[in-house]
Coordinates of C-alpha atoms and ligand atoms in Angstrom, one line a residue:
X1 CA 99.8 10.2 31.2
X2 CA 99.4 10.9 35.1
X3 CA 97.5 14.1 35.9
X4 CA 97.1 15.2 39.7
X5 CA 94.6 18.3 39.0
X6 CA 93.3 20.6 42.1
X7 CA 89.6 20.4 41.8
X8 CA 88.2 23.9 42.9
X9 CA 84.6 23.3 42.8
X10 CA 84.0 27.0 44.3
X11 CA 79.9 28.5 44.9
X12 CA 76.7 28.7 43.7
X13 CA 76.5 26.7 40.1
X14 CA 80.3 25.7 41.0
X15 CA 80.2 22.3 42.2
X16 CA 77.5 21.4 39.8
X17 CA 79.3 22.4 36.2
X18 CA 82.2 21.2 37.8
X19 CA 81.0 17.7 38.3
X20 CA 80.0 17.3 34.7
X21 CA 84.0 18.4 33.8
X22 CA 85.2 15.5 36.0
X23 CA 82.4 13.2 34.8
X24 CA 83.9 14.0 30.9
X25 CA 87.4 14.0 31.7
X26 CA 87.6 10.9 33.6
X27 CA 85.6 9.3 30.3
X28 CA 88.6 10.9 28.1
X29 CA 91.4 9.1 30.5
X30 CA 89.3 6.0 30.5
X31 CA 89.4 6.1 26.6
X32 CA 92.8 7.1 26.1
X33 CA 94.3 5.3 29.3
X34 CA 95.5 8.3 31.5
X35 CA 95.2 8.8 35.2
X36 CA 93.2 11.6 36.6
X37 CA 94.3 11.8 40.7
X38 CA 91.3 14.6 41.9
X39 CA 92.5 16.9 44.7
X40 CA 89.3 18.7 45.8
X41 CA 90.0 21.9 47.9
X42 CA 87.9 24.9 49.1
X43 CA 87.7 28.5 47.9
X44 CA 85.2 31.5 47.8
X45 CA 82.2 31.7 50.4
X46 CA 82.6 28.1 50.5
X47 CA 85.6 28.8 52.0
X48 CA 85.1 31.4 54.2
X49 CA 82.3 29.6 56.1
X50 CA 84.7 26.6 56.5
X51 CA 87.9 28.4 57.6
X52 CA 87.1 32.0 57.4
X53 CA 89.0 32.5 54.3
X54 CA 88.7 32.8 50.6
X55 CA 92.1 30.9 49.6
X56 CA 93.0 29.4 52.5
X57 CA 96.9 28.3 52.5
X58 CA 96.1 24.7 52.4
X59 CA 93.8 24.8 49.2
X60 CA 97.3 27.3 47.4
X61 CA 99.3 24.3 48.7
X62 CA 97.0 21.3 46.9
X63 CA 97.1 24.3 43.8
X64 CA 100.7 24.9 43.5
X65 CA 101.8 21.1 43.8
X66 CA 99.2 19.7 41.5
X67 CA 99.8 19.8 37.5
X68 CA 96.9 21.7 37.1
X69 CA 94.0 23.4 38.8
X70 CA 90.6 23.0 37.3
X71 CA 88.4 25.5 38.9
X72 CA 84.7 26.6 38.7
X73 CA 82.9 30.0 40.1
X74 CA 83.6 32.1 42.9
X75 CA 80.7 34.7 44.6
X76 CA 78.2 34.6 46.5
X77 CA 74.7 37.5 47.0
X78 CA 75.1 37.7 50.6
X79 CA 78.9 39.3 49.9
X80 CA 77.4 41.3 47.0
X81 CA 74.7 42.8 48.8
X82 CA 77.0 44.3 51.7
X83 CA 79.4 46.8 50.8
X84 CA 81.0 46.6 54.1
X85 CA 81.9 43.0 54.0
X86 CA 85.5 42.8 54.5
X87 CA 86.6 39.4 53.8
X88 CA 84.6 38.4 50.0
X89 CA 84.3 36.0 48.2
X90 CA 86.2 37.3 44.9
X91 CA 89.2 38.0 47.1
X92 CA 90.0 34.4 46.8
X93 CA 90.4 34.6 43.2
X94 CA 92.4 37.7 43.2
X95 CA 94.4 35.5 45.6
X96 CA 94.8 32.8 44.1
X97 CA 95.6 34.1 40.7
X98 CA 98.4 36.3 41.7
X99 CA 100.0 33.6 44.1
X100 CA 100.0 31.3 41.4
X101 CA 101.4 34.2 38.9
X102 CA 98.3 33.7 36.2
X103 CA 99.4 36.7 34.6
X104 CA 97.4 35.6 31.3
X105 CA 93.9 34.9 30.7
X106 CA 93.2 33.1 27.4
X107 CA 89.6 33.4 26.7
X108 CA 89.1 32.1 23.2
X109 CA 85.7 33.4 20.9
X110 CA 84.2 31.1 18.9
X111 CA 81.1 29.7 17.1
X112 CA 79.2 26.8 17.4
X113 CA 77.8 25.4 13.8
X114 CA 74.4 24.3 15.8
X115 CA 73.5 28.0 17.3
X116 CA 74.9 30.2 14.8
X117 CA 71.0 30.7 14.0
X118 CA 70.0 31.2 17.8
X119 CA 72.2 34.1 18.0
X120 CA 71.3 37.7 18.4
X121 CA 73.7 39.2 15.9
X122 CA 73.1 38.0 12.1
X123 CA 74.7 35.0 11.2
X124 CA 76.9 36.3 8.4
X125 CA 78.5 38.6 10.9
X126 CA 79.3 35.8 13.3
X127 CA 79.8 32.5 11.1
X128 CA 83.7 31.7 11.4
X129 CA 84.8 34.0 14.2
X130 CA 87.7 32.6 16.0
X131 CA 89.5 35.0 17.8
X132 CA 91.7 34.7 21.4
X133 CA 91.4 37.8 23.9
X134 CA 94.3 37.6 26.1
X135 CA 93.6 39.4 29.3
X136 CA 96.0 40.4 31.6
X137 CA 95.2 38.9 34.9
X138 CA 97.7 40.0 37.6
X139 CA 98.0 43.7 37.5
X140 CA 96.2 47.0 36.7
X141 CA 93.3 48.7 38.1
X142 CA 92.4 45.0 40.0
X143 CA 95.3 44.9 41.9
X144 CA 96.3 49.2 42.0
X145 CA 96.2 51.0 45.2
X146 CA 93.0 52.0 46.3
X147 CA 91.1 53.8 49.3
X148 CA 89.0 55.5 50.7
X149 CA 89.3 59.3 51.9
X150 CA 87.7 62.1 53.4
X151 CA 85.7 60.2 55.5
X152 CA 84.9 58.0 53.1
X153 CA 82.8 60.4 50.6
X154 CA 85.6 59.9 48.3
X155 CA 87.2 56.6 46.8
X156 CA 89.6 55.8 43.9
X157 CA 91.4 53.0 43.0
X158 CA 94.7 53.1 40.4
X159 CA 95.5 51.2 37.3
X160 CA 99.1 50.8 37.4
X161 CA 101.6 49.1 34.6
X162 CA 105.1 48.1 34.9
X163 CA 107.1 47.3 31.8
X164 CA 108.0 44.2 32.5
X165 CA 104.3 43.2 33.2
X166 CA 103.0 44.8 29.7
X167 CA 105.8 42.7 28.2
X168 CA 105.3 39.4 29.3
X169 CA 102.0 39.4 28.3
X170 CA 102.2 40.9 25.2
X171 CA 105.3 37.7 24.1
X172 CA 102.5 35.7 24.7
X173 CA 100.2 37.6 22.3
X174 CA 102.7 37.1 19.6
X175 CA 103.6 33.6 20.0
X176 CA 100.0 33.1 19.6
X177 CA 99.2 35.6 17.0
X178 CA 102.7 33.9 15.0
X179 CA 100.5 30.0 15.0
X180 CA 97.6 31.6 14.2
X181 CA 96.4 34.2 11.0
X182 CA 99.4 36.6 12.3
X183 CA 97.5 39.6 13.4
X184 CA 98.0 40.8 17.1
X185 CA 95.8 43.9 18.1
X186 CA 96.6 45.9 21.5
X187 CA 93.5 47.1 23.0
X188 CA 93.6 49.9 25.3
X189 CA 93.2 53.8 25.9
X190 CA 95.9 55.3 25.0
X191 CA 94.2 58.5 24.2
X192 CA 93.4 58.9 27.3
X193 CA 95.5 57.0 29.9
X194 CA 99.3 57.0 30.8
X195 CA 99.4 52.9 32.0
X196 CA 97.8 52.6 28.1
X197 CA 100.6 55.0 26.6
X198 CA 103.2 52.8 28.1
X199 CA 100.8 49.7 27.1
X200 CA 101.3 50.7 22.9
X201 CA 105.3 52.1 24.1
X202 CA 105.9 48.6 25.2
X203 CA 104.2 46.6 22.8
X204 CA 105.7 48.9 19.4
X205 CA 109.2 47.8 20.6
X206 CA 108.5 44.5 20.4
X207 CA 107.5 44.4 16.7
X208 CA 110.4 44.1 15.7
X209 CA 111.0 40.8 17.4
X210 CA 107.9 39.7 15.4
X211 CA 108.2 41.2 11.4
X212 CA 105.5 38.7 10.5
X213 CA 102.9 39.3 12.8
X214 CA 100.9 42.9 12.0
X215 CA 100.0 44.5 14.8
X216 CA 97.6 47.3 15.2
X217 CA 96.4 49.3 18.1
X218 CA 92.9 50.7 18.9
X219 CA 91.4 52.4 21.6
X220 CA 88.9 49.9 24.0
X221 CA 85.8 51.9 23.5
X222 CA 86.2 51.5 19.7
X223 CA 86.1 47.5 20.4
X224 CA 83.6 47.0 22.5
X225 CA 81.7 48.2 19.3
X226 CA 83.7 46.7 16.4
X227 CA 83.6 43.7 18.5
X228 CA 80.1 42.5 17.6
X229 CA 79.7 44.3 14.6
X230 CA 83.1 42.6 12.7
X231 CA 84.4 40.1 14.7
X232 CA 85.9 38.0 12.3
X233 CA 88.1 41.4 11.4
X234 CA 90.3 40.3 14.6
X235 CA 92.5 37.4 15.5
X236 CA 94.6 37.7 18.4
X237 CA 93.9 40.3 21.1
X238 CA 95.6 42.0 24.5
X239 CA 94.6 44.1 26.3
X240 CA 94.7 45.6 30.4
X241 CA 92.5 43.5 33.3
X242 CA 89.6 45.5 33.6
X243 CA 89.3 46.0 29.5
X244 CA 89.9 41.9 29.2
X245 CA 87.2 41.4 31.9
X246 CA 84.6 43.9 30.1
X247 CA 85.2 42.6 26.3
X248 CA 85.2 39.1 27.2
X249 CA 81.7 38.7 28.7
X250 CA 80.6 41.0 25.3
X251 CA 82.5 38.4 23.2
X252 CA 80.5 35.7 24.8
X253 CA 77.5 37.1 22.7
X254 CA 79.1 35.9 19.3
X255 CA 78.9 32.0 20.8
X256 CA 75.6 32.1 21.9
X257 CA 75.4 31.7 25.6
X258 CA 77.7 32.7 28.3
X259 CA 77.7 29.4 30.2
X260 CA 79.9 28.3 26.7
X261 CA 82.9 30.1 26.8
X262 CA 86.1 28.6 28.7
X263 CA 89.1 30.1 29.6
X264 CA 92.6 28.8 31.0
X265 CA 95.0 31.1 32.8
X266 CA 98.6 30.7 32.6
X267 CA 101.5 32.0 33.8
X268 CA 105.3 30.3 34.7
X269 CA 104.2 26.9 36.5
X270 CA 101.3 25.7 37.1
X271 CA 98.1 27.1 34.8
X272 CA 93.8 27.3 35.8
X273 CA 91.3 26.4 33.9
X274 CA 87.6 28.1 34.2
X275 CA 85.0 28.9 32.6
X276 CA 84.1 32.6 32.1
X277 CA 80.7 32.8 33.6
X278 CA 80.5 33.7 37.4
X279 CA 78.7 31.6 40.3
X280 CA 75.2 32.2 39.0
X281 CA 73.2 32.5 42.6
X282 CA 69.7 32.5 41.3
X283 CA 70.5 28.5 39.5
X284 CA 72.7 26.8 42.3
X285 CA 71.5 23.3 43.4
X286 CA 68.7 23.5 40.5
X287 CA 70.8 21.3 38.0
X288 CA 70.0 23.9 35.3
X289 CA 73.5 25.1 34.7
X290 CA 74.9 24.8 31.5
X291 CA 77.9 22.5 32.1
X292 CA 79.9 22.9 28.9
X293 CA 82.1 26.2 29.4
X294 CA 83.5 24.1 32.2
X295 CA 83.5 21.1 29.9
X296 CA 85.8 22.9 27.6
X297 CA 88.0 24.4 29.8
X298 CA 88.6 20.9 30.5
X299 CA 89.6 20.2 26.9
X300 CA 91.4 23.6 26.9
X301 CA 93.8 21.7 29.7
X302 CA 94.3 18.5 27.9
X303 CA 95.4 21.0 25.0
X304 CA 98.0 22.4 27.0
X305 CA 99.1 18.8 27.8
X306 CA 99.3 18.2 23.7
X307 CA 96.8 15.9 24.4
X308 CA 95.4 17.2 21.2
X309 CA 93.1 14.0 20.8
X310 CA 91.5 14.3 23.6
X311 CA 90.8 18.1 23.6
X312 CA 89.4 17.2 20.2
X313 CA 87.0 14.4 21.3
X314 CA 85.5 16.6 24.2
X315 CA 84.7 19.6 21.4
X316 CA 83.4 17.2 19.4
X317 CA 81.4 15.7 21.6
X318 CA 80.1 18.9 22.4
X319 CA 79.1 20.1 19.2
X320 CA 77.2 16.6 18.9
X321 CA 75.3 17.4 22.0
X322 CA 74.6 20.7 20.8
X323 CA 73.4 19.6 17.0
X324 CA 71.1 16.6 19.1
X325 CA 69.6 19.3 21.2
X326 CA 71.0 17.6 24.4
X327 CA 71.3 21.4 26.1
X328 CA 70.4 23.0 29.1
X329 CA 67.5 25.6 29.2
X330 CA 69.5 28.6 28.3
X331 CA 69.9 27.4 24.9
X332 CA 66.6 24.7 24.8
X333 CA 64.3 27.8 23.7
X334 CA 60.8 25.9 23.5
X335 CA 62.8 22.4 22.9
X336 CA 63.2 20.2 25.9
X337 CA 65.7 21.8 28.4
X338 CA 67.3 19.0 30.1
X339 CA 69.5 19.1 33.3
X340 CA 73.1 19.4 33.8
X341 CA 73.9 16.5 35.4
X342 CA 72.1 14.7 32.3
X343 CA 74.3 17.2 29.7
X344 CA 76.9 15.3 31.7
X345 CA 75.9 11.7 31.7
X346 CA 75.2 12.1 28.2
X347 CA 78.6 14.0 27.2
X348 CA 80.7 11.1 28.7
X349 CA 78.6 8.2 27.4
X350 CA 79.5 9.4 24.3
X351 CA 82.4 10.2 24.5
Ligands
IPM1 C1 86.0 37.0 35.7 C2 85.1 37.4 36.9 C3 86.0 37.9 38.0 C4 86.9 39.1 37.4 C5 85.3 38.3 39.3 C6 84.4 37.2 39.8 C7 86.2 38.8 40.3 O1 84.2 38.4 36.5 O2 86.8 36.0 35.9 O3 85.9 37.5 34.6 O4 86.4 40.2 37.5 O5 88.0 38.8 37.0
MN2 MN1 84.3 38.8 34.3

């Protein structure tokens, strides 16, 4: 197969992680003869310091005509320290998701048989959890009206909901939750908040579509505790922006590290892949990164290419890297920690 994928390095640990995804994908299309055409293009701070923008029009164009866009971190301190900063950083990925209609964020949770032990919740608790939050990326309080007023003392900003919105998202959830164990749970506040009211309206008139997927509603604060407590109780999982953004970076507890869990985000043409972890100031240019969220996003896009093999030799790989000890320092403990352009090398050697 010939694959022309924008490459969207991004700041801070960006480049680095992303450079160990090319590194292992261009081993899988060696191995299983496909074609990999690169299109590097800028975004965040990077970005803005070139051309004074966060998603410049060129880098949408190289997005929007490529098959896919594999992408890494966006942010950068010196926009997170000034409030008053205008043009940021994240705007680009704001940008960039709603021009390219990424209206879903798949952000799978699952375990790795090597650091099951190194995790802080108790292993029977964890062991076997495989469960798929499906954020919704384009709407709510990230994209709501929002302001400032009386002379600035007083801000808000709205979560707002069309139908339509709620819907599309939700077919998703039960498409998925149908191929998987056939439970689909809507996560929201409907207690509480109107867009959450028409969230459960929405997603109850659906069921009937689906009579063999159960589907059961609970309120987001409850989750964020059942979450770590029973997380093998849930399957498949929707839920509003903000609530997907907050319960996903909990989830990444049950795996073991942050810098592990992937994510792709699809919507009607062309779909992103990225891991969930941010640009990580504090490590950029150290080569200390863990590379393998990124790594598996990777495989996550071969996936949606049924290029099930291949998504299957990269997690493999992985896990074999992981049971070796071959791991960055965030997981190394008192082992040797090596670097992430070695995780890399040694992920597509052998491959
Ligand atoms: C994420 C990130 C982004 C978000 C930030 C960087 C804008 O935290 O992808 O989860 O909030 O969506
Ligand atoms: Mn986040």
């Amino acid at each position: 197969m010939k694959l022309n994928i924008a490459l969207l390095a991004g700041d801070g640990i960006g480049p680095e992680v992303i450079d160990q995804a090319v590194k292992v994908s261009n081993a899988v299309a060696a191995k299983y003869h496909h074609e990999i055409n690169w299109k590097p293009a800028l975004t965040g701070a990077a970005a803005i310091d070139a051309v004074g923008e966060p998603y410049p029009d060129e880098t949408h164009a190289i997005c929007a005509n490529s098959d896919a866009v594999l992408f890494g971190a966006i942010g950068h301190p010196r926009f997170d320290n000034d409030p008053s900063a205008t043009v940021r950083p994240e705007q680009g990925l704001l940008k960039m998701r709603q021009k390219l209609g990424l209206f879903a964020n798949v952000r799978p949770t699952f375990t790795f048989p090597s650091l099951i032990e190194k995790s802080p919740l108790k292993k029977e608790r964890i062991e076997g959890t495989d469960l798929i939050i499906l954020r919704e990326l384009t709407g709510g309080i990230y994209f709501g009206e929002r302001n400032r007023k009386d002379d600035g003392n007083t801000a808000f900003d709205t979560m707002t909901y069309e139908r339509f919105e709620i819907e599309r998202l939700a077919r998703k959830g039960f498409e998925m939750a149908k191929k998987r164990s056939k439970k689909l749970c809507c996560v929201d506040k409907a207690n509480v908040l109107e867009s959450s009211r028409l969230w459960r309206e929405t997603v109850q008139a659906m069921e009937k579509e689906y009579p063999e997927v159960a589907v059961s509603y609970e309120f987001v604060d409850a989750v964020a505790m059942r979450l770590v407590q029973w997380p093998k109780a849930y399957d498949v999982m929707i839920t509003a922006n903000l609530f997907g953004d907050i319960l996903t970076d909990e989830a990444s507890v049950i795996s073991g590290s942050m810098g592990l869990m992937p994510s792709s985000s699809v919507g009607s043409e062309v779909s992103l892949y990225e891991p969930i972890h941010g640009s990580y100031p504090q490590a950029a240019g150290k080569d200390i990164a863990n590379p393998l969220a990124t790594v598996l996003s990777a495989a996550m896009l071969f996936e949606d290419f049924n290029l099930n093999e291949e998504a299957a030799a990269i997690r493999a790989v992985v896990n074999k890297s992981l049971a070796e000890g071959i791991v960055t320092e965030d997981l190394a403990e008192d082992a040797k920690a090596y670097k992430t352009s070695e995780v890399g090398d040694w992920l597509a050697a052998n491959l």
